[in-house]
Every structure is written in structure tokens, then in C-alpha cells.
Amino acid sequence: MRITAHITTTASIAALIGCLGFMPGIASADEGADIAKGKELAFNRKKGNCLACHQIEGGSLAGNIGPPLIAMKARFPDYDKLRAQIYDARINNPNTIMIPFGPHAVMSDKEIDLVTKFIYTL
Amino acid sequence: MKKIATALSVMLVAATPFAAQATPDDDLKALRSYFLEKFPNVPENDYVNGVYAIDENSREQWEAFEEFPSYEIAIDHGETKFHKKFANGKSYVDCFPNYKKGIKQNYPYFDTDSGQVVTLESAINKCRTDNGEKKLKWKKGEITEIGAYLAYLSRGHKINVKVPNDAGAIAAYNRGKKFFWAKRGQLNMACADCHYYYAGGKIRANILSPAYGQVSGFPVYRNKWAGMGTLHRRYGGCNKQVRAKPFKAQSDVYKALEYYHTYMSNGLEVNGPSQRM
């Protein structure tokens, strides 16, 4: 779902926030905590371990197998597409080296949500 | 979670770059030209040095290690043990009469009589059991010392693995090939992902070595192991990294993998044993 310029009323923005489940920029305290948890999961070697392959701001000893994760909103205007990529990268590239985090239960749905929230802030 | 990991590790996803009728020789040609194109500045003979062939930074440190290599003592011990008599008065010399000329380059080979891939380690232990001695452990210790000595005497010989026109041999080769290209483990990665497609890339701080020439330095002294290890020890480690259940050293699966994997280095020189950081 894309956020387009002509959505102006607060009501419709509120509706959007509801359906995206997340809106950076006007993040509540809860959102802030979620993003912090997401970062922890993304950096944890037993969970996302995204740094094995991607450069991410704030992480050290990153690999270079995948593209640096920067400007995510520009590359993924659609939050759901970003989540789908993290959930199962094989949808976009069947032979990808990237781990199918969702289907192989490397992270739970909830954990993938948190990681996606964090990645979306980059 | 553990259950899932185990179940997934047996799940093999069909590999992509699989020309149905490719002969081993076609496979080798394709692999070779892929790497020579990918790393145009690496002299071909250098592939025997694994990751140090393609990474200048670690190469310097490695060369310093190689000046006083930790595997030297393994060669010495191997020499002594190789010539020591078994209880029945024979020794390894009787099993490997051509050892002085260098024999490692011919392993593994397919024995059409037994229908088995024969690795150097399996031949070492067969020599022992044929002579009434106990088997050695497969992955480290004495077997790597005998192996280091035999590899040392074979240095400079070109790897020369053969796949005879025999249904069993071709099947073993193809099993190994399939293993190399198939995704496995909870993390769903193939040997080829790391050592073909992304060779030269970095996973965390680890630079990935090319499959071409990857076997030539074994057995290796690895600082991380604080000791010597066989090729199958390394296979187990690489399987575990992707949360796949490792197979037993010298299992049929790893023997088949070694058969394919070593064929893919045919024409390069044996330079084992080597030092790894």
C-alpha cells in the first residue's frame, strides 16, 4: 500500500496508521521500543544476523553479500513488500542465498515484524 | 525448533545450474572458466592457496605463518608412524608402495570392485584393519599426521581424479555434485552459494574461498582448531554453520562430495598440508 499525497484528513491518516501497524516519524513510545527490539533481533547472530551479509548503520563487522540496507523507504515505499522480502526472499529470487526467515522458522512472525520496523527506519 | 532444523536439513532443494548431460569434464571446464573470469588477476596456480589466493590482506599474515608452519610437526610424526611396524611386522609402506613418488593426487578414486569411493583416509584405515590394527579416528589426530606426510610427498603433483565409465562411479560423482549445489539446513544454503556464487565476498569478516582448488591443501592446520583436520572435518563445520546436521566423516555422502569436489580441482597441484588462520 502506498501513501499518496492526496490523503489529507487526519482520519484517513489514522486509518492508514492502523492498517500499516506502523508509521515512522510519529512513532509512539511503544514504537520506539519495538524499533529497539527489532534492531537487537536484526543484529543478533542467532536471529536475523543481517550483518552477516548487509551493511547496516550502527553495526560492525558487516559482510557484503547483499546490498547495504540504506534508504529503505525509497527502495521499499510499500512496507508490506519489505516485510515479504525479509519473511521469504525466495519470492523475489528463488535461488537467493538470503535465509527464508519465516518459512524456516528462524524468526517468529512477531520477530519478523519487529525487524521490519527497524529496517524501515534505515 | 530443533526438530524443524533437522527436518529441513534433509530437505534438498533442486539445484539450478544443472546441465542434465554434462560430463565431469564439462563441469570442470565450466567451473574453471567461471573463476578465471571472476578473478582475472589471480594466477591459476594460486587457487591451491584457498582464500589467500584472492585476499591480499590475509595473505601477508598467512605467508608469515607458512614460514614456520604449525603442520610441520604433523609431517614429522606422520613420517615416523608411517614407517613404524604394525604388530604383524608390516607397515603402511606395504599398503602404499608408491608413497615416495607421491600418491595423494590420485585420491579419491572409485574402486569398481567394491563399488566404493576410496579416500586417502579410508585407505589408511583399511591398511590398518587389514593388518590387524585398530582404526584411527577420522577427523583429527594420527590420521592427519599420516595424511600430512603423504600429502607432503605428493606436493607439486597435479590432482588427477578419474571417473571411470562405470555406473557406480558416475552415480557417486553425481551424488557429490548434487550435494554441492543443493540448499540445506535451517539457513538454506548450498556449498555453491558460499564457494561459487559469492566466492570472494564477505560473510561478516570471513572471505569466502573459491571451490576451484579448495581441496588441494588438506589436511590443514587450522588456528581455530588449534590442530590438524581432514577435509571431512571441514565439511562438517560448513554444514553446521548453516544449521544442517553434519554427516559422519567418511560417510558415503561425504565421500561422494569429496569425489566431485576433488575432481573440480583436477589439474591443480597438491600443496598439502597447509596452514589456515
Coordinates of C-alpha atoms in Angstrom, one line a residue:
Chain A
M1 CA 0.0 0.0 0.0
R2 CA 1.4 3.4 -1.0
I3 CA 0.9 6.6 0.9
T4 CA -0.2 9.1 -1.6
A5 CA -0.2 12.9 -1.4
H6 CA -3.9 13.4 -1.6
I7 CA -4.7 11.6 1.6
T8 CA -5.0 14.6 3.9
T9 CA -7.5 14.2 6.6
T10 CA -6.3 13.1 10.0
A11 CA -9.0 10.5 10.0
S12 CA -7.6 8.8 6.9
I13 CA -4.1 9.0 8.2
A14 CA -5.1 7.5 11.4
A15 CA -6.8 4.7 9.4
L16 CA -3.6 4.2 7.5
I17 CA -1.5 4.0 10.6
G18 CA -3.9 1.4 11.9
C19 CA -3.6 -0.7 8.8
L20 CA 0.1 -0.4 8.4
G21 CA 0.6 -1.1 12.0
F22 CA 3.5 1.3 12.0
M23 CA 4.2 4.9 10.9
P24 CA 7.8 6.2 11.3
G25 CA 8.2 9.8 12.2
I26 CA 5.3 9.9 14.5
A27 CA 6.3 6.8 16.4
S28 CA 4.9 6.5 19.9
A29 CA 7.0 5.3 22.9
D30 CA 5.8 1.8 22.0
E31 CA 7.0 2.1 18.5
G32 CA 10.4 3.3 19.8
A33 CA 10.7 0.2 22.0
D34 CA 9.7 -2.0 19.1
I35 CA 12.3 -0.5 16.8
A36 CA 14.9 -1.0 19.5
K37 CA 13.9 -4.7 19.8
G38 CA 13.9 -5.1 16.1
K39 CA 17.4 -3.7 15.9
E40 CA 18.5 -6.2 18.6
L41 CA 17.0 -9.1 16.7
A42 CA 18.5 -7.9 13.4
F43 CA 22.0 -7.8 14.9
N44 CA 21.7 -11.0 17.0
R45 CA 23.7 -13.8 15.4
K46 CA 21.2 -16.4 16.4
K47 CA 18.3 -14.5 15.0
G48 CA 18.4 -12.1 12.0
N49 CA 22.2 -11.9 11.8
C50 CA 21.6 -9.5 8.9
L51 CA 25.1 -8.1 9.4
A52 CA 26.5 -11.4 8.1
C53 CA 25.5 -10.1 4.7
H54 CA 24.4 -6.5 4.9
Q55 CA 25.9 -3.3 6.0
I56 CA 23.6 -1.6 8.5
E57 CA 24.2 1.7 10.2
G58 CA 25.2 1.1 13.8
G59 CA 26.5 -2.5 13.2
S60 CA 30.2 -3.5 12.9
L61 CA 32.0 -6.3 11.0
A62 CA 29.3 -6.4 8.3
G63 CA 29.6 -8.7 5.3
N64 CA 29.0 -7.6 1.7
I65 CA 27.0 -10.5 0.2
G66 CA 23.8 -8.4 0.0
P67 CA 23.3 -4.7 -0.7
P68 CA 23.8 -2.2 2.1
L69 CA 20.5 -1.6 3.9
I70 CA 20.1 2.2 3.5
A71 CA 17.3 4.5 2.2
M72 CA 14.8 1.7 2.7
K73 CA 11.7 3.9 2.3
A74 CA 12.9 5.0 -1.1
R75 CA 13.6 1.4 -2.1
F76 CA 10.5 0.0 -0.4
P77 CA 7.8 2.6 -0.5
D78 CA 5.5 -0.4 0.3
Y79 CA 6.1 -1.6 3.9
D80 CA 4.5 -4.9 3.2
K81 CA 6.9 -5.6 0.3
L82 CA 9.8 -5.1 2.7
R83 CA 8.3 -7.4 5.2
A84 CA 7.7 -10.0 2.5
Q85 CA 11.4 -9.7 1.4
I86 CA 12.5 -10.4 4.9
Y87 CA 10.0 -13.1 5.5
D88 CA 11.0 -15.1 2.4
A89 CA 13.5 -13.7 0.0
R90 CA 12.9 -16.6 -2.4
I91 CA 9.7 -15.0 -3.6
N92 CA 11.8 -12.4 -5.5
N93 CA 14.8 -14.7 -6.2
P94 CA 14.2 -18.4 -6.0
N95 CA 17.9 -19.2 -5.7
T96 CA 18.8 -16.4 -3.3
I97 CA 21.4 -17.0 -0.6
M98 CA 19.3 -15.0 1.8
I99 CA 17.7 -17.1 4.6
P100 CA 14.0 -17.8 4.4
F101 CA 13.5 -16.5 7.9
G102 CA 9.7 -17.0 8.0
P103 CA 9.2 -20.4 6.3
H104 CA 12.2 -22.0 8.0
A105 CA 11.2 -20.6 11.4
V106 CA 14.5 -18.8 12.0
M107 CA 12.4 -16.0 13.5
S108 CA 8.7 -15.9 14.5
D109 CA 6.2 -13.7 12.7
K110 CA 6.3 -11.3 15.6
E111 CA 10.1 -11.1 15.5
I112 CA 10.0 -10.5 11.7
D113 CA 7.5 -7.7 12.3
L114 CA 9.9 -6.1 14.8
V115 CA 12.9 -6.5 12.5
T116 CA 11.0 -5.0 9.6
K117 CA 10.0 -2.0 11.7
F118 CA 13.6 -1.4 12.4
I119 CA 14.9 -1.9 8.9
Y120 CA 12.2 0.6 7.7
T121 CA 13.8 3.3 9.7
L122 CA 17.1 3.0 7.9
Chain B
M1 CA 12.7 -25.5 16.7
K2 CA 15.4 -28.2 16.8
K3 CA 13.0 -30.6 15.1
I4 CA 12.4 -28.2 12.3
A5 CA 16.1 -27.7 11.8
T6 CA 16.7 -31.4 11.5
A7 CA 13.8 -31.9 9.1
L8 CA 14.9 -29.1 6.9
S9 CA 18.5 -30.3 6.8
V10 CA 17.4 -33.4 5.0
M11 CA 15.3 -31.4 2.6
L12 CA 17.1 -30.9 -0.6
V13 CA 16.0 -28.2 -3.0
A14 CA 16.8 -28.9 -6.6
A15 CA 19.9 -27.0 -7.7
T16 CA 19.6 -24.6 -10.6
P17 CA 22.8 -24.7 -12.8
F18 CA 22.5 -28.4 -13.6
A19 CA 23.0 -29.3 -17.2
A20 CA 21.5 -32.7 -17.4
Q21 CA 24.0 -34.4 -19.6
A22 CA 27.2 -32.6 -18.5
T23 CA 30.2 -34.9 -18.2
P24 CA 32.6 -34.4 -15.3
D25 CA 35.0 -32.8 -17.7
D26 CA 32.3 -30.3 -18.9
D27 CA 31.6 -29.5 -15.3
L28 CA 35.3 -28.8 -14.6
K29 CA 35.7 -26.7 -17.7
A30 CA 32.7 -24.6 -16.8
L31 CA 33.8 -24.1 -13.1
R32 CA 37.3 -23.2 -14.1
S33 CA 36.3 -20.6 -16.6
Y34 CA 33.8 -19.1 -14.2
F35 CA 36.5 -18.5 -11.7
L36 CA 39.2 -17.4 -14.1
E37 CA 36.8 -14.8 -15.3
K38 CA 35.6 -13.8 -11.9
F39 CA 39.2 -13.3 -10.6
P40 CA 41.1 -12.3 -13.7
N41 CA 44.2 -11.2 -11.7
V42 CA 44.7 -14.4 -9.8
P43 CA 47.2 -16.7 -11.5
E44 CA 45.7 -20.1 -12.0
N45 CA 48.3 -22.0 -9.9
D46 CA 47.4 -19.8 -7.0
Y47 CA 44.0 -21.3 -6.5
V48 CA 45.6 -24.0 -4.4
N49 CA 46.0 -21.4 -1.7
G50 CA 42.3 -21.1 -1.0
V51 CA 41.1 -17.8 0.3
Y52 CA 44.7 -16.4 0.4
A53 CA 44.8 -16.6 -3.4
I54 CA 42.1 -13.9 -3.6
D55 CA 42.6 -11.8 -0.5
E56 CA 45.8 -9.8 -0.3
N57 CA 45.2 -8.6 3.3
S58 CA 45.1 -12.0 4.9
R59 CA 47.7 -13.4 2.5
E60 CA 50.5 -11.5 4.1
Q61 CA 49.7 -12.8 7.6
W62 CA 49.3 -16.3 6.2
E63 CA 52.7 -16.2 4.5
A64 CA 54.2 -15.3 7.8
F65 CA 52.6 -18.3 9.3
E66 CA 53.8 -20.5 6.5
E67 CA 57.4 -19.7 7.2
F68 CA 57.2 -21.7 10.4
P69 CA 54.1 -23.7 9.8
S70 CA 52.3 -25.5 12.6
Y71 CA 51.8 -28.5 10.4
E72 CA 55.5 -29.4 10.2
I73 CA 55.4 -31.4 13.4
A74 CA 52.5 -33.4 11.9
I75 CA 54.6 -34.3 8.9
D76 CA 57.4 -35.4 11.2
H77 CA 55.1 -37.5 13.3
G78 CA 53.5 -38.9 10.2
E79 CA 56.8 -40.0 8.8
T80 CA 57.8 -41.8 12.0
K81 CA 54.4 -43.5 12.3
F82 CA 54.3 -44.4 8.6
H83 CA 57.4 -46.4 8.9
K84 CA 56.7 -48.0 12.3
K85 CA 55.9 -51.7 12.1
F86 CA 52.5 -52.9 13.0
A87 CA 52.2 -55.8 15.4
N88 CA 52.3 -58.2 12.5
G89 CA 55.7 -56.8 11.2
K90 CA 54.2 -55.0 8.2
S91 CA 53.8 -51.2 8.0
Y92 CA 52.0 -48.6 5.9
V93 CA 54.8 -49.0 3.4
D94 CA 53.4 -52.4 2.3
C95 CA 50.0 -50.8 1.7
F96 CA 51.3 -47.8 -0.2
P97 CA 54.4 -49.0 -2.1
N98 CA 54.5 -45.9 -4.3
Y99 CA 54.3 -43.4 -1.4
K100 CA 57.7 -41.8 -2.2
K101 CA 56.6 -40.9 -5.7
G102 CA 53.5 -39.1 -4.4
I103 CA 50.1 -40.7 -4.3
K104 CA 47.7 -38.2 -2.9
Q105 CA 46.9 -36.7 -6.3
N106 CA 45.1 -39.9 -7.3
Y107 CA 42.6 -39.8 -4.3
P108 CA 39.8 -40.2 -4.1
Y109 CA 39.3 -42.9 -6.7
F110 CA 36.4 -45.2 -7.5
D111 CA 37.0 -48.8 -6.8
T112 CA 34.9 -50.7 -9.3
D113 CA 35.2 -54.0 -7.4
S114 CA 33.8 -52.7 -4.1
G115 CA 31.6 -50.1 -5.7
Q116 CA 33.0 -47.5 -3.3
V117 CA 34.8 -44.2 -3.4
V118 CA 38.2 -44.7 -1.8
T119 CA 39.6 -41.6 0.0
L120 CA 43.1 -41.5 1.3
E121 CA 41.8 -41.6 4.9
S122 CA 39.7 -44.7 4.2
A123 CA 42.7 -46.4 2.6
I124 CA 44.9 -45.6 5.6
N125 CA 42.4 -47.2 7.9
K126 CA 41.8 -50.1 5.6
C127 CA 45.6 -50.7 5.7
R128 CA 45.4 -50.8 9.5
T129 CA 42.4 -53.2 9.8
D130 CA 43.8 -55.5 7.1
N131 CA 46.9 -55.7 9.3
G132 CA 45.0 -56.4 12.5
E133 CA 45.3 -52.8 13.9
K134 CA 42.5 -50.6 15.2
K135 CA 41.0 -47.9 13.1
L136 CA 42.2 -44.4 13.7
K137 CA 39.7 -41.6 14.4
W138 CA 38.6 -40.0 11.1
K139 CA 38.8 -36.2 11.6
K140 CA 41.9 -35.3 13.6
G141 CA 45.0 -36.7 15.3
E142 CA 47.1 -39.5 13.9
I143 CA 45.2 -39.9 10.6
T144 CA 46.0 -36.3 9.8
E145 CA 49.7 -37.0 10.5
I146 CA 49.9 -39.9 8.1
G147 CA 47.8 -37.8 5.7
A148 CA 50.1 -34.8 6.1
Y149 CA 53.2 -36.9 5.4
L150 CA 51.6 -38.4 2.2
A151 CA 50.4 -35.1 1.0
Y152 CA 53.8 -33.6 1.6
L153 CA 55.4 -36.3 -0.6
S154 CA 52.8 -35.5 -3.3
R155 CA 53.4 -31.8 -3.4
G156 CA 53.7 -30.5 -6.9
H157 CA 51.8 -33.4 -8.5
K158 CA 48.7 -32.4 -10.4
I159 CA 45.4 -33.6 -8.9
N160 CA 44.2 -36.4 -11.2
V161 CA 40.9 -37.8 -10.1
K162 CA 39.2 -40.1 -12.5
V163 CA 35.6 -41.0 -13.1
P164 CA 35.7 -44.3 -15.0
N165 CA 32.9 -45.3 -17.3
D166 CA 31.1 -47.2 -14.6
A167 CA 27.5 -46.7 -13.5
G168 CA 28.5 -46.7 -9.8
A169 CA 31.3 -44.2 -10.3
I170 CA 29.1 -41.8 -12.3
A171 CA 26.4 -42.1 -9.7
A172 CA 28.8 -41.3 -6.9
Y173 CA 30.1 -38.3 -8.8
N174 CA 26.6 -37.1 -9.4
R175 CA 25.6 -37.5 -5.8
G176 CA 28.5 -35.4 -4.8
K177 CA 27.7 -32.8 -7.3
K178 CA 24.1 -32.6 -6.2
F179 CA 25.2 -32.3 -2.6
F180 CA 27.4 -29.4 -3.5
W181 CA 24.7 -27.4 -5.3
A182 CA 21.7 -28.2 -3.1
K183 CA 20.4 -25.9 -0.4
R184 CA 20.4 -27.4 3.1
G185 CA 20.0 -26.7 6.7
Q186 CA 17.7 -24.3 8.5
L187 CA 19.6 -21.4 6.9
N188 CA 19.0 -23.0 3.5
M189 CA 22.4 -22.5 1.9
A190 CA 24.4 -24.6 -0.6
C191 CA 28.1 -25.1 -0.7
A192 CA 27.8 -23.4 -4.1
D193 CA 26.2 -20.3 -2.5
C194 CA 29.3 -19.5 -0.5
H195 CA 32.1 -21.1 -2.6
Y196 CA 30.8 -20.4 -6.1
Y197 CA 28.3 -17.6 -6.4
Y198 CA 29.7 -15.4 -3.6
A199 CA 33.3 -16.6 -3.6
G200 CA 35.4 -13.6 -2.8
G201 CA 32.5 -12.0 -0.9
K202 CA 32.4 -11.4 2.8
I203 CA 30.2 -13.1 5.3
R204 CA 30.8 -11.0 8.4
A205 CA 34.6 -10.7 8.4
N206 CA 35.1 -14.1 6.6
I207 CA 36.2 -14.0 3.0
L208 CA 34.8 -16.9 1.0
S209 CA 37.2 -19.1 -0.8
P210 CA 36.6 -20.4 -4.4
A211 CA 35.6 -24.0 -4.8
Y212 CA 38.3 -24.3 -7.5
G213 CA 41.5 -25.6 -5.7
Q214 CA 39.7 -25.8 -2.4
V215 CA 40.8 -29.3 -1.6
S216 CA 44.4 -29.2 -2.6
G217 CA 45.8 -28.0 0.8
F218 CA 44.3 -30.7 3.0
P219 CA 44.9 -31.8 5.6
V220 CA 45.2 -28.4 7.2
Y221 CA 46.4 -27.0 10.5
R222 CA 43.8 -24.5 11.5
N223 CA 44.5 -22.0 14.2
K224 CA 40.8 -22.1 15.2
W225 CA 41.1 -25.8 15.7
A226 CA 44.5 -25.5 17.4
G227 CA 45.3 -28.6 15.4
M228 CA 45.1 -30.5 12.2
G229 CA 41.9 -31.6 10.5
T230 CA 40.8 -33.5 7.5
L231 CA 38.7 -32.3 4.6
H232 CA 35.7 -34.1 6.1
R233 CA 36.2 -32.3 9.4
R234 CA 35.8 -29.1 7.5
Y235 CA 32.7 -30.4 5.6
G236 CA 31.1 -31.0 9.0
G237 CA 31.9 -27.5 10.1
C238 CA 30.5 -25.9 7.0
N239 CA 27.3 -27.9 7.3
K240 CA 26.9 -26.9 10.9
Q241 CA 27.3 -23.2 10.0
V242 CA 24.0 -23.4 8.1
R243 CA 22.4 -25.3 10.9
A244 CA 22.3 -28.5 8.9
K245 CA 23.1 -31.8 10.7
P246 CA 26.6 -32.7 9.7
F247 CA 27.2 -36.2 8.3
K248 CA 29.8 -38.5 9.7
A249 CA 33.3 -38.2 8.4
Q250 CA 33.9 -40.8 5.7
S251 CA 30.2 -41.4 5.3
D252 CA 29.1 -42.3 1.8
V253 CA 27.7 -38.8 1.4
Y254 CA 30.9 -37.0 2.2
K255 CA 33.0 -39.5 0.2
A256 CA 30.8 -38.7 -2.8
L257 CA 31.1 -35.0 -2.1
E258 CA 34.9 -35.3 -1.9
Y259 CA 34.9 -37.2 -5.2
Y260 CA 33.1 -34.4 -7.0
H261 CA 34.8 -31.6 -5.1
T262 CA 38.3 -33.0 -5.8
Y263 CA 37.5 -33.6 -9.5
M264 CA 36.7 -29.9 -9.6
S265 CA 40.4 -29.2 -8.8
N266 CA 41.9 -31.6 -11.4
G267 CA 45.0 -30.2 -13.0
L268 CA 45.9 -28.0 -10.0
E269 CA 48.9 -29.1 -7.8
V270 CA 48.6 -30.8 -4.5
N271 CA 50.2 -28.5 -1.9
G272 CA 49.1 -30.0 1.4
P273 CA 49.4 -29.9 4.2
S274 CA 48.7 -26.2 4.7
Q275 CA 48.2 -23.6 7.3
R276 CA 44.9 -21.9 7.9
M277 CA 44.1 -19.0 10.1

